[in-house]
Amino acid sequence: MEQLQQGSDVFFLLMGAILVFAMHGGFAFLEVGTVRHFSQVNALVKIMVDFAISTVAYFFIGFWISYGITFLVSASALAGGAEGFGPQGLTLVKFFFLCTFAAAIPAIVSGGIAERARFVPQCAATALLVGFAYPLIEGTVWNNNFGLQDTLFESMLGANFHDFAGSIVVHAFGGWAALGAILRLGPRRGRYDHPGVSGTPPSSIPWLAMGSWMLCIGWFGFNVMSAQSVAAISGLVAMNSLMAMAGGILAALIVGRNDPGFVHNGALAGLVAVCAGSDVMHPVGSLVTGAIAGFIFVQFFQLATQRWKIDDVLGVWPLHGLCGLWGGLACGIFGTEALGGIGGVTFASQFVGSLLGSAYGLVAGLIVYTLVDLIFGFRMSDEEQRRGADLTIHNISANPELDVRTGRI
């Protein structure tokens, strides 16, 4: 029976890893459908290459920083249950599962800096973020590194900082790091040259919608399988994820006045926000959390891109940064017993932890992207932007036969 339980946990985490891995296709197609036609190939290549770089950086450095485990031992030790690796390669599939979370950081950033970021600097930034910056917050929250959970949150604020599936650790960190990159990079060529022009519409609503659907489906692996064992799985997490998604869709539909881009991103806003408290909130609280997240995304996307002139192409700062921040706070509101939750959380812990995690993401983003800018030069020239990232970086576009006829290549 014990071996069966162990094997079940390995299979459970493996399925979770595959579901979250599939979400990276969602990131890719969401970006493909949003950017202009001459940057679609670049969007697809970036997400794929970023995942590969993230895997290598997390394998050699990041996982060791977060959990103190290195894989530089014999294969028999890795698979055979040697100390620290778990039976039947459990730690190996745990690595795979958590690696897909880590790789979400550059995938989030990618959408914010689309159409004007040079390729090599972005790859270097991915290695720094996933190898060094992200593991520090991951290990602090999920492995109690540095003792902050005990000394700050538990002792002084009444409860550990609670982030079940990454509203702060993954999404807020990634969204605020993206803001640092966007501010360093500046807007696209000509983006704000003509007052009153709100921007370019998505290049393909069907591709955008496909990306959203892929992310929504994979998110149930992201949230539910964050339990990391069959014994700890909870149907409450699935129900709360579903209700938050619905709330985000409906709020974005109403506030966004039927705009399809807002609707499909509204689903993601709700899911981002519910990650932190999906294991402790009541489904009604999750519905409200998701609805508020949908409202936040629509309103702040418009404020950021139109009034504040922050050229965040996919709206990753409001979607991941602000909705993730809201999710951390919402856990401390709707996770309490007074509002129907399971309890074990305090608003004070959630408030402080959410602000610290978001601020750390912004600082990390500013440092990493300033560094790669100084070393490599981060921004494509105006002429390269005019030609498009596809031809400038990859020498081929999404429709090469059209480029041959028009003389672009």
mmCIF file of C-alpha atoms in Angstrom:
data_model
loop_
_atom_site.group_PDB
_atom_site.id
_atom_site.type_symbol
_atom_site.label_atom_id
_atom_site.label_comp_id
_atom_site.label_asym_id
_atom_site.label_seq_id
_atom_site.Cartn_x
_atom_site.Cartn_y
_atom_site.Cartn_z
ATOM 1 C CA MET A 1 0.000 0.000 0.000
ATOM 2 C CA GLU A 2 2.822 2.377 0.811
ATOM 3 C CA GLN A 3 4.403 1.814 -2.582
ATOM 4 C CA LEU A 4 1.040 2.372 -4.258
ATOM 5 C CA GLN A 5 0.627 5.667 -2.380
ATOM 6 C CA GLN A 6 4.103 6.758 -3.378
ATOM 7 C CA GLY A 7 3.513 5.854 -7.004
ATOM 8 C CA SER A 8 0.185 7.678 -6.952
ATOM 9 C CA ASP A 9 1.880 10.842 -5.713
ATOM 10 C CA VAL A 10 4.505 10.623 -8.454
ATOM 11 C CA PHE A 11 1.827 10.184 -11.125
ATOM 12 C CA PHE A 12 -0.322 12.944 -9.596
ATOM 13 C CA LEU A 13 2.519 15.470 -9.703
ATOM 14 C CA LEU A 14 3.543 14.350 -13.188
ATOM 15 C CA MET A 15 0.024 15.052 -14.499
ATOM 16 C CA GLY A 16 0.103 18.427 -12.771
ATOM 17 C CA ALA A 17 3.453 19.242 -14.366
ATOM 18 C CA ILE A 18 2.125 18.320 -17.814
ATOM 19 C CA LEU A 19 -0.961 20.507 -17.347
ATOM 20 C CA VAL A 20 1.092 23.512 -16.271
ATOM 21 C CA PHE A 21 3.597 22.844 -19.051
ATOM 22 C CA ALA A 22 0.678 23.065 -21.500
ATOM 23 C CA MET A 23 -0.131 26.498 -20.085
ATOM 24 C CA HIS A 24 3.028 27.796 -21.736
ATOM 25 C CA GLY A 25 1.364 27.131 -25.074
ATOM 26 C CA GLY A 26 -1.433 29.322 -23.740
ATOM 27 C CA PHE A 27 1.038 32.092 -22.943
ATOM 28 C CA ALA A 28 2.409 31.793 -26.475
ATOM 29 C CA PHE A 29 -0.922 31.924 -28.286
ATOM 30 C CA LEU A 30 -2.260 34.698 -26.054
ATOM 31 C CA GLU A 31 0.722 36.780 -27.139
ATOM 32 C CA VAL A 32 0.433 35.688 -30.784
ATOM 33 C CA GLY A 33 -3.180 36.841 -30.879
ATOM 34 C CA THR A 34 -2.418 40.186 -29.235
ATOM 35 C CA VAL A 35 0.766 41.428 -30.922
ATOM 36 C CA ARG A 36 0.854 42.742 -34.445
ATOM 37 C CA HIS A 37 1.271 40.298 -37.301
ATOM 38 C CA PHE A 38 4.985 40.997 -37.788
ATOM 39 C CA SER A 39 5.802 39.848 -34.240
ATOM 40 C CA GLN A 40 3.906 36.552 -34.073
ATOM 41 C CA VAL A 41 6.852 34.280 -34.864
ATOM 42 C CA ASN A 42 8.915 36.059 -32.235
ATOM 43 C CA ALA A 43 6.193 35.491 -29.629
ATOM 44 C CA LEU A 44 6.191 31.740 -30.291
ATOM 45 C CA VAL A 45 9.972 31.437 -30.257
ATOM 46 C CA LYS A 46 10.382 33.520 -27.092
ATOM 47 C CA ILE A 47 8.082 31.357 -24.983
ATOM 48 C CA MET A 48 9.714 28.126 -26.178
ATOM 49 C CA VAL A 49 13.284 29.339 -25.693
ATOM 50 C CA ASP A 50 12.466 30.963 -22.356
ATOM 51 C CA PHE A 51 11.107 27.641 -21.128
ATOM 52 C CA ALA A 52 14.313 25.851 -22.103
ATOM 53 C CA ILE A 53 16.536 28.463 -20.457
ATOM 54 C CA SER A 54 14.334 28.428 -17.357
ATOM 55 C CA THR A 55 14.607 24.649 -17.104
ATOM 56 C CA VAL A 56 18.398 24.698 -17.244
ATOM 57 C CA ALA A 57 18.756 27.644 -14.840
ATOM 58 C CA TYR A 58 16.297 26.135 -12.371
ATOM 59 C CA PHE A 59 17.933 22.691 -12.616
ATOM 60 C CA PHE A 60 21.462 23.862 -11.854
ATOM 61 C CA ILE A 61 20.794 26.852 -9.580
ATOM 62 C CA GLY A 62 17.203 27.817 -8.820
ATOM 63 C CA PHE A 63 15.879 24.619 -7.255
ATOM 64 C CA TRP A 64 18.981 24.390 -5.060
ATOM 65 C CA ILE A 65 18.470 27.977 -3.823
ATOM 66 C CA SER A 66 14.785 27.329 -3.090
ATOM 67 C CA TYR A 67 14.968 23.848 -1.541
ATOM 68 C CA GLY A 68 18.634 23.074 -0.900
ATOM 69 C CA ILE A 69 18.637 20.070 -3.261
ATOM 70 C CA THR A 70 21.137 19.545 -6.072
ATOM 71 C CA PHE A 71 20.721 17.030 -8.859
ATOM 72 C CA LEU A 72 24.447 16.654 -9.458
ATOM 73 C CA VAL A 73 24.530 13.109 -8.065
ATOM 74 C CA SER A 74 24.242 9.667 -9.656
ATOM 75 C CA ALA A 75 21.103 8.730 -11.567
ATOM 76 C CA SER A 76 20.564 5.735 -9.262
ATOM 77 C CA ALA A 77 20.451 8.118 -6.289
ATOM 78 C CA LEU A 78 17.958 10.362 -8.092
ATOM 79 C CA ALA A 79 15.534 7.584 -9.008
ATOM 80 C CA GLY A 80 16.116 5.179 -6.148
ATOM 81 C CA GLY A 81 14.882 7.212 -3.220
ATOM 82 C CA ALA A 82 18.232 8.319 -1.784
ATOM 83 C CA GLU A 83 18.017 10.809 1.044
ATOM 84 C CA GLY A 84 16.450 14.058 -0.120
ATOM 85 C CA PHE A 85 15.011 12.679 -3.363
ATOM 86 C CA GLY A 86 11.950 10.752 -2.233
ATOM 87 C CA PRO A 87 10.796 7.315 -3.393
ATOM 88 C CA GLN A 88 10.282 6.526 -7.082
ATOM 89 C CA GLY A 89 11.713 9.847 -8.212
ATOM 90 C CA LEU A 90 9.149 11.952 -6.345
ATOM 91 C CA THR A 91 11.530 14.897 -6.040
ATOM 92 C CA LEU A 92 12.235 14.700 -9.769
ATOM 93 C CA VAL A 93 8.590 15.211 -10.707
ATOM 94 C CA LYS A 94 8.340 17.856 -7.995
ATOM 95 C CA PHE A 95 11.172 19.636 -9.791
ATOM 96 C CA PHE A 96 9.328 19.306 -13.127
ATOM 97 C CA PHE A 97 6.130 20.661 -11.572
ATOM 98 C CA LEU A 98 7.819 23.608 -9.863
ATOM 99 C CA CYS A 99 9.985 24.286 -12.917
ATOM 100 C CA THR A 100 6.837 24.967 -14.934
ATOM 101 C CA PHE A 101 5.919 27.574 -12.293
ATOM 102 C CA ALA A 102 9.372 29.165 -12.460
ATOM 103 C CA ALA A 103 9.240 29.312 -16.261
ATOM 104 C CA ALA A 104 5.991 31.261 -16.019
ATOM 105 C CA ILE A 105 7.981 34.305 -14.841
ATOM 106 C CA PRO A 106 9.670 35.073 -18.204
ATOM 107 C CA ALA A 107 6.484 34.010 -20.012
ATOM 108 C CA ILE A 108 4.626 36.717 -18.071
ATOM 109 C CA VAL A 109 7.304 39.313 -18.786
ATOM 110 C CA SER A 110 7.355 38.410 -22.474
ATOM 111 C CA GLY A 111 3.901 39.825 -23.146
ATOM 112 C CA GLY A 112 4.716 43.164 -21.576
ATOM 113 C CA ILE A 113 7.896 43.825 -23.550
ATOM 114 C CA ALA A 114 6.671 42.465 -26.895
ATOM 115 C CA GLU A 115 7.588 44.013 -30.254
ATOM 116 C CA ARG A 116 10.637 46.020 -29.138
ATOM 117 C CA ALA A 117 12.872 43.822 -26.960
ATOM 118 C CA ARG A 118 16.049 42.329 -28.369
ATOM 119 C CA PHE A 119 16.285 38.566 -28.136
ATOM 120 C CA VAL A 120 19.674 37.848 -26.523
ATOM 121 C CA PRO A 121 19.201 40.344 -23.667
ATOM 122 C CA GLN A 122 15.807 38.848 -22.908
ATOM 123 C CA CYS A 123 17.338 35.358 -22.792
ATOM 124 C CA ALA A 124 20.016 36.583 -20.382
ATOM 125 C CA ALA A 125 17.354 38.195 -18.187
ATOM 126 C CA THR A 126 15.387 34.945 -18.131
ATOM 127 C CA ALA A 127 18.406 33.068 -16.786
ATOM 128 C CA LEU A 128 18.946 35.674 -14.047
ATOM 129 C CA LEU A 129 15.291 35.820 -13.020
ATOM 130 C CA VAL A 130 14.725 32.071 -12.877
ATOM 131 C CA GLY A 131 18.169 31.118 -11.622
ATOM 132 C CA PHE A 132 18.503 33.708 -8.868
ATOM 133 C CA ALA A 133 15.699 36.235 -8.292
ATOM 134 C CA TYR A 134 12.610 34.004 -8.335
ATOM 135 C CA PRO A 135 14.042 31.190 -6.143
ATOM 136 C CA LEU A 136 14.613 33.657 -3.309
ATOM 137 C CA ILE A 137 10.919 34.489 -2.966
ATOM 138 C CA GLU A 138 9.862 30.910 -3.748
ATOM 139 C CA GLY A 139 12.081 29.458 -1.046
ATOM 140 C CA THR A 140 11.117 32.125 1.476
ATOM 141 C CA VAL A 141 7.371 31.527 1.138
ATOM 142 C CA TRP A 142 7.171 27.817 0.275
ATOM 143 C CA ASN A 143 10.222 26.430 2.112
ATOM 144 C CA ASN A 144 10.556 28.874 5.022
ATOM 145 C CA ASN A 145 14.039 29.928 3.961
ATOM 146 C CA PHE A 146 15.558 32.700 6.077
ATOM 147 C CA GLY A 147 12.952 31.982 8.781
ATOM 148 C CA LEU A 148 10.694 34.889 7.773
ATOM 149 C CA GLN A 149 7.530 32.815 8.033
ATOM 150 C CA ASP A 150 8.276 32.112 11.704
ATOM 151 C CA THR A 151 9.961 35.304 12.847
ATOM 152 C CA LEU A 152 7.908 37.907 10.981
ATOM 153 C CA PHE A 153 4.565 36.480 9.975
ATOM 154 C CA GLU A 154 3.777 33.827 12.583
ATOM 155 C CA SER A 155 5.251 35.618 15.598
ATOM 156 C CA MET A 156 4.398 39.221 14.806
ATOM 157 C CA LEU A 157 1.396 39.093 12.483
ATOM 158 C CA GLY A 158 -0.518 36.084 13.779
ATOM 159 C CA ALA A 159 -0.149 33.548 10.954
ATOM 160 C CA ASN A 160 2.214 32.421 8.240
ATOM 161 C CA PHE A 161 1.923 34.247 4.946
ATOM 162 C CA HIS A 162 -0.395 32.019 2.896
ATOM 163 C CA ASP A 163 0.034 31.610 -0.849
ATOM 164 C CA PHE A 164 -1.227 28.182 -1.802
ATOM 165 C CA ALA A 165 -0.604 28.321 -5.561
ATOM 166 C CA GLY A 166 1.292 31.501 -6.291
ATOM 167 C CA SER A 167 -0.797 34.681 -6.521
ATOM 168 C CA ILE A 168 2.208 36.471 -5.037
ATOM 169 C CA VAL A 169 5.120 34.051 -5.484
ATOM 170 C CA VAL A 170 4.498 33.576 -9.219
ATOM 171 C CA HIS A 171 2.027 36.129 -10.554
ATOM 172 C CA ALA A 172 2.655 39.264 -8.524
ATOM 173 C CA PHE A 173 6.407 38.687 -8.666
ATOM 174 C CA GLY A 174 6.271 38.137 -12.443
ATOM 175 C CA GLY A 175 3.881 41.029 -13.097
ATOM 176 C CA TRP A 176 5.832 43.561 -11.070
ATOM 177 C CA ALA A 177 9.137 42.349 -12.547
ATOM 178 C CA ALA A 178 7.535 42.887 -15.957
ATOM 179 C CA LEU A 179 6.680 46.461 -14.984
ATOM 180 C CA GLY A 180 10.359 47.035 -14.195
ATOM 181 C CA ALA A 181 11.281 45.682 -17.634
ATOM 182 C CA ILE A 182 8.617 47.787 -19.382
ATOM 183 C CA LEU A 183 9.733 50.977 -17.654
ATOM 184 C CA ARG A 184 13.352 50.283 -18.557
ATOM 185 C CA LEU A 185 12.519 49.464 -22.184
ATOM 186 C CA GLY A 186 10.126 52.313 -22.919
ATOM 187 C CA PRO A 187 7.166 52.295 -25.327
ATOM 188 C CA ARG A 188 7.171 50.904 -28.837
ATOM 189 C CA ARG A 189 8.165 53.133 -31.732
ATOM 190 C CA GLY A 190 5.312 55.535 -32.480
ATOM 191 C CA ARG A 191 3.036 54.153 -29.743
ATOM 192 C CA TYR A 192 2.198 57.538 -28.241
ATOM 193 C CA ASP A 193 3.057 59.838 -31.144
ATOM 194 C CA HIS A 194 -0.581 60.516 -32.017
ATOM 195 C CA PRO A 195 -2.754 61.810 -29.144
ATOM 196 C CA GLY A 196 -6.166 60.223 -28.929
ATOM 197 C CA VAL A 197 -5.125 56.949 -30.572
ATOM 198 C CA SER A 198 -5.742 54.207 -28.027
ATOM 199 C CA GLY A 199 -3.487 51.606 -29.640
ATOM 200 C CA THR A 200 -3.578 48.762 -32.125
ATOM 201 C CA PRO A 201 -6.261 46.057 -31.869
ATOM 202 C CA PRO A 202 -5.306 42.407 -31.330
ATOM 203 C CA SER A 203 -4.041 40.782 -34.511
ATOM 204 C CA SER A 204 -6.124 37.616 -34.056
ATOM 205 C CA ILE A 205 -8.995 37.215 -31.614
ATOM 206 C CA PRO A 206 -9.197 33.449 -32.317
ATOM 207 C CA TRP A 207 -5.537 32.935 -31.362
ATOM 208 C CA LEU A 208 -5.970 35.132 -28.310
ATOM 209 C CA ALA A 209 -9.014 33.094 -27.294
ATOM 210 C CA MET A 210 -7.137 29.828 -27.849
ATOM 211 C CA GLY A 211 -4.373 31.052 -25.550
ATOM 212 C CA SER A 212 -6.881 31.971 -22.865
ATOM 213 C CA TRP A 213 -8.615 28.576 -23.070
ATOM 214 C CA MET A 214 -5.311 26.710 -22.829
ATOM 215 C CA LEU A 215 -4.330 28.718 -19.778
ATOM 216 C CA CYS A 216 -7.727 28.226 -18.121
ATOM 217 C CA ILE A 217 -7.609 24.456 -18.568
ATOM 218 C CA GLY A 218 -4.017 24.157 -17.370
ATOM 219 C CA TRP A 219 -4.789 26.345 -14.373
ATOM 220 C CA PHE A 220 -6.655 23.504 -12.702
ATOM 221 C CA GLY A 221 -3.345 21.652 -12.645
ATOM 222 C CA PHE A 222 -1.636 24.822 -11.454
ATOM 223 C CA ASN A 223 -4.023 25.233 -8.514
ATOM 224 C CA VAL A 224 -5.425 21.816 -7.610
ATOM 225 C CA MET A 225 -2.134 19.956 -7.935
ATOM 226 C CA SER A 226 -0.283 22.482 -5.817
ATOM 227 C CA ALA A 227 -1.356 20.089 -3.026
ATOM 228 C CA GLN A 228 1.587 17.973 -4.331
ATOM 229 C CA SER A 229 0.143 14.694 -3.054
ATOM 230 C CA VAL A 230 -3.000 12.626 -3.583
ATOM 231 C CA ALA A 231 -3.760 12.652 0.147
ATOM 232 C CA ALA A 232 -3.772 16.458 0.267
ATOM 233 C CA ILE A 233 -5.920 17.060 -2.816
ATOM 234 C CA SER A 234 -9.047 19.146 -2.221
ATOM 235 C CA GLY A 235 -12.119 19.573 -4.377
ATOM 236 C CA LEU A 236 -12.537 22.971 -2.743
ATOM 237 C CA VAL A 237 -9.547 24.242 -4.720
ATOM 238 C CA ALA A 238 -11.141 23.165 -7.997
ATOM 239 C CA MET A 239 -14.494 24.722 -7.084
ATOM 240 C CA ASN A 240 -12.905 27.984 -5.972
ATOM 241 C CA SER A 241 -10.826 28.181 -9.155
ATOM 242 C CA LEU A 242 -13.931 27.641 -11.260
ATOM 243 C CA MET A 243 -15.950 30.293 -9.421
ATOM 244 C CA ALA A 244 -13.160 32.868 -9.546
ATOM 245 C CA MET A 245 -12.744 32.287 -13.278
ATOM 246 C CA ALA A 246 -16.475 32.813 -13.816
ATOM 247 C CA GLY A 247 -16.423 35.974 -11.709
ATOM 248 C CA GLY A 248 -13.506 37.380 -13.685
ATOM 249 C CA ILE A 249 -15.204 36.666 -17.016
ATOM 250 C CA LEU A 250 -18.513 38.271 -16.058
ATOM 251 C CA ALA A 251 -16.949 41.359 -14.492
ATOM 252 C CA ALA A 252 -14.684 41.916 -17.519
ATOM 253 C CA LEU A 253 -17.646 41.420 -19.853
ATOM 254 C CA ILE A 254 -19.643 44.139 -18.093
ATOM 255 C CA VAL A 255 -16.887 46.619 -17.310
ATOM 256 C CA GLY A 256 -15.166 46.031 -20.645
ATOM 257 C CA ARG A 257 -18.401 46.510 -22.608
ATOM 258 C CA ASN A 258 -18.287 43.160 -24.412
ATOM 259 C CA ASP A 259 -14.691 43.585 -25.591
ATOM 260 C CA PRO A 260 -13.442 40.058 -26.405
ATOM 261 C CA GLY A 261 -9.890 40.779 -25.306
ATOM 262 C CA PHE A 262 -11.106 41.845 -21.892
ATOM 263 C CA VAL A 263 -13.422 38.844 -21.610
ATOM 264 C CA HIS A 264 -10.702 36.294 -22.294
ATOM 265 C CA ASN A 265 -8.225 38.051 -20.028
ATOM 266 C CA GLY A 266 -10.913 38.440 -17.373
ATOM 267 C CA ALA A 267 -10.923 34.670 -16.943
ATOM 268 C CA LEU A 268 -7.193 34.773 -16.313
ATOM 269 C CA ALA A 269 -7.517 37.694 -13.898
ATOM 270 C CA GLY A 270 -9.912 35.693 -11.737
ATOM 271 C CA LEU A 271 -7.642 32.655 -11.772
ATOM 272 C CA VAL A 272 -4.561 34.714 -10.897
ATOM 273 C CA ALA A 273 -6.351 36.225 -7.912
ATOM 274 C CA VAL A 274 -7.690 32.959 -6.477
ATOM 275 C CA CYS A 275 -4.355 31.121 -6.436
ATOM 276 C CA ALA A 276 -3.330 32.311 -2.974
ATOM 277 C CA GLY A 277 -6.497 31.400 -1.099
ATOM 278 C CA SER A 278 -8.071 28.716 -3.247
ATOM 279 C CA ASP A 279 -7.618 26.148 -0.471
ATOM 280 C CA VAL A 280 -9.151 28.246 2.330
ATOM 281 C CA MET A 281 -11.856 30.445 0.790
ATOM 282 C CA HIS A 282 -15.566 29.751 0.365
ATOM 283 C CA PRO A 283 -16.726 29.510 -3.287
ATOM 284 C CA VAL A 284 -18.804 32.683 -2.884
ATOM 285 C CA GLY A 285 -15.703 34.497 -1.654
ATOM 286 C CA SER A 286 -13.835 33.163 -4.672
ATOM 287 C CA LEU A 287 -16.558 34.426 -6.998
ATOM 288 C CA VAL A 288 -16.259 37.904 -5.498
ATOM 289 C CA THR A 289 -12.461 37.716 -5.607
ATOM 290 C CA GLY A 290 -12.546 36.823 -9.295
ATOM 291 C CA ALA A 291 -15.078 39.537 -10.117
ATOM 292 C CA ILE A 292 -12.991 42.228 -8.433
ATOM 293 C CA ALA A 293 -9.923 40.946 -10.299
ATOM 294 C CA GLY A 294 -11.786 41.238 -13.617
ATOM 295 C CA PHE A 295 -12.670 44.826 -12.755
ATOM 296 C CA ILE A 296 -9.077 45.598 -11.730
ATOM 297 C CA PHE A 297 -7.686 44.239 -14.981
ATOM 298 C CA VAL A 298 -9.994 46.185 -17.295
ATOM 299 C CA GLN A 299 -9.718 49.474 -15.437
ATOM 300 C CA PHE A 300 -5.997 49.448 -14.824
ATOM 301 C CA PHE A 301 -5.112 48.165 -18.287
ATOM 302 C CA GLN A 302 -6.827 51.208 -19.742
ATOM 303 C CA LEU A 303 -5.339 53.578 -17.184
ATOM 304 C CA ALA A 304 -1.820 52.223 -17.623
ATOM 305 C CA THR A 305 -1.723 52.099 -21.410
ATOM 306 C CA GLN A 306 -3.773 55.196 -22.234
ATOM 307 C CA ARG A 307 -3.451 57.703 -19.394
ATOM 308 C CA TRP A 308 -0.097 56.749 -17.843
ATOM 309 C CA LYS A 309 1.462 55.769 -21.195
ATOM 310 C CA ILE A 310 2.926 52.495 -19.910
ATOM 311 C CA ASP A 311 3.241 50.418 -23.069
ATOM 312 C CA ASP A 312 2.343 47.040 -21.591
ATOM 313 C CA VAL A 313 1.287 45.182 -24.732
ATOM 314 C CA LEU A 314 -0.622 42.297 -23.119
ATOM 315 C CA GLY A 315 -1.440 44.094 -19.882
ATOM 316 C CA VAL A 316 0.707 41.772 -17.802
ATOM 317 C CA TRP A 317 1.210 44.266 -14.983
ATOM 318 C CA PRO A 318 -2.527 44.723 -14.272
ATOM 319 C CA LEU A 319 -3.272 41.055 -14.996
ATOM 320 C CA HIS A 320 -0.510 39.378 -13.007
ATOM 321 C CA GLY A 321 0.962 42.164 -10.918
ATOM 322 C CA LEU A 322 -2.178 43.892 -9.636
ATOM 323 C CA CYS A 323 -4.555 40.917 -9.714
ATOM 324 C CA GLY A 324 -1.883 38.815 -8.026
ATOM 325 C CA LEU A 325 -1.481 41.479 -5.350
ATOM 326 C CA TRP A 326 -5.257 41.563 -4.900
ATOM 327 C CA GLY A 327 -5.283 37.763 -4.617
ATOM 328 C CA GLY A 328 -2.822 37.841 -1.743
ATOM 329 C CA LEU A 329 -4.988 40.397 0.057
ATOM 330 C CA ALA A 330 -8.222 38.554 -0.768
ATOM 331 C CA CYS A 331 -6.868 35.426 0.902
ATOM 332 C CA GLY A 332 -6.635 37.420 4.142
ATOM 333 C CA ILE A 333 -10.224 38.617 3.723
ATOM 334 C CA PHE A 334 -12.264 35.720 2.346
ATOM 335 C CA GLY A 335 -10.049 33.043 3.898
ATOM 336 C CA THR A 336 -11.086 34.066 7.408
ATOM 337 C CA GLU A 337 -13.762 32.126 9.254
ATOM 338 C CA ALA A 338 -15.821 35.305 9.660
ATOM 339 C CA LEU A 339 -16.389 35.407 5.888
ATOM 340 C CA GLY A 340 -16.940 31.702 5.404
ATOM 341 C CA GLY A 341 -13.352 30.587 4.937
ATOM 342 C CA ILE A 342 -11.449 27.826 6.655
ATOM 343 C CA GLY A 343 -9.279 30.250 8.631
ATOM 344 C CA GLY A 344 -5.639 30.024 9.636
ATOM 345 C CA VAL A 345 -4.870 33.321 7.881
ATOM 346 C CA THR A 346 -4.751 36.933 9.004
ATOM 347 C CA PHE A 347 -5.202 40.050 6.941
ATOM 348 C CA ALA A 348 -2.090 41.571 8.522
ATOM 349 C CA SER A 349 0.119 38.710 7.301
ATOM 350 C CA GLN A 350 -1.436 38.777 3.855
ATOM 351 C CA PHE A 351 -1.137 42.549 3.584
ATOM 352 C CA VAL A 352 2.529 42.670 4.551
ATOM 353 C CA GLY A 353 3.505 39.563 2.581
ATOM 354 C CA SER A 354 1.689 40.700 -0.551
ATOM 355 C CA LEU A 355 3.274 44.146 -0.505
ATOM 356 C CA LEU A 356 6.738 42.748 0.180
ATOM 357 C CA GLY A 357 6.440 40.158 -2.595
ATOM 358 C CA SER A 358 5.229 42.734 -5.129
ATOM 359 C CA ALA A 359 7.897 45.262 -4.176
ATOM 360 C CA TYR A 360 10.575 42.585 -4.457
ATOM 361 C CA GLY A 361 9.341 41.727 -7.956
ATOM 362 C CA LEU A 362 9.575 45.361 -9.069
ATOM 363 C CA VAL A 363 13.063 45.801 -7.625
ATOM 364 C CA ALA A 364 14.248 42.513 -9.138
ATOM 365 C CA GLY A 365 12.846 43.492 -12.539
ATOM 366 C CA LEU A 366 14.475 46.911 -12.474
ATOM 367 C CA ILE A 367 17.853 45.462 -11.455
ATOM 368 C CA VAL A 368 17.865 42.548 -13.910
ATOM 369 C CA TYR A 369 16.645 44.477 -16.950
ATOM 370 C CA THR A 370 18.834 47.495 -16.218
ATOM 371 C CA LEU A 371 21.796 45.141 -16.020
ATOM 372 C CA VAL A 372 21.092 43.409 -19.336
ATOM 373 C CA ASP A 373 20.394 46.776 -20.956
ATOM 374 C CA LEU A 374 23.762 48.124 -19.846
ATOM 375 C CA ILE A 375 25.597 44.986 -21.005
ATOM 376 C CA PHE A 376 23.777 44.132 -24.247
ATOM 377 C CA GLY A 377 21.394 46.949 -25.112
ATOM 378 C CA PHE A 378 17.796 45.884 -24.516
ATOM 379 C CA ARG A 379 15.792 47.845 -27.058
ATOM 380 C CA MET A 380 15.431 47.230 -30.796
ATOM 381 C CA SER A 381 16.180 50.237 -32.981
ATOM 382 C CA ASP A 382 13.341 52.171 -34.605
ATOM 383 C CA GLU A 383 14.195 50.643 -37.969
ATOM 384 C CA GLU A 384 14.195 47.123 -36.504
ATOM 385 C CA GLN A 385 10.827 47.786 -34.893
ATOM 386 C CA ARG A 386 9.464 49.128 -38.185
ATOM 387 C CA ARG A 387 10.580 45.964 -39.953
ATOM 388 C CA GLY A 388 9.175 43.806 -37.163
ATOM 389 C CA ALA A 389 10.658 41.376 -34.657
ATOM 390 C CA ASP A 390 9.968 38.359 -36.881
ATOM 391 C CA LEU A 391 12.149 39.465 -39.788
ATOM 392 C CA THR A 392 14.671 41.355 -37.663
ATOM 393 C CA ILE A 393 15.391 38.514 -35.235
ATOM 394 C CA HIS A 394 14.281 35.302 -36.979
ATOM 395 C CA ASN A 395 14.457 36.197 -40.702
ATOM 396 C CA ILE A 396 11.005 34.779 -41.350
ATOM 397 C CA SER A 397 7.453 35.845 -40.680
ATOM 398 C CA ALA A 398 4.227 34.010 -39.924
ATOM 399 C CA ASN A 399 3.417 34.138 -43.668
ATOM 400 C CA PRO A 400 6.734 33.925 -45.533
ATOM 401 C CA GLU A 401 5.117 33.377 -48.921
ATOM 402 C CA LEU A 402 3.453 36.784 -48.583
ATOM 403 C CA ASP A 403 6.784 38.392 -47.718
ATOM 404 C CA VAL A 404 8.363 36.915 -50.856
ATOM 405 C CA ARG A 405 5.599 38.399 -53.030
ATOM 406 C CA THR A 406 5.803 41.814 -51.416
ATOM 407 C CA GLY A 407 9.596 41.920 -51.434
ATOM 408 C CA ARG A 408 9.991 42.126 -47.641
ATOM 409 C CA ILE A 409 12.399 39.165 -47.796
#
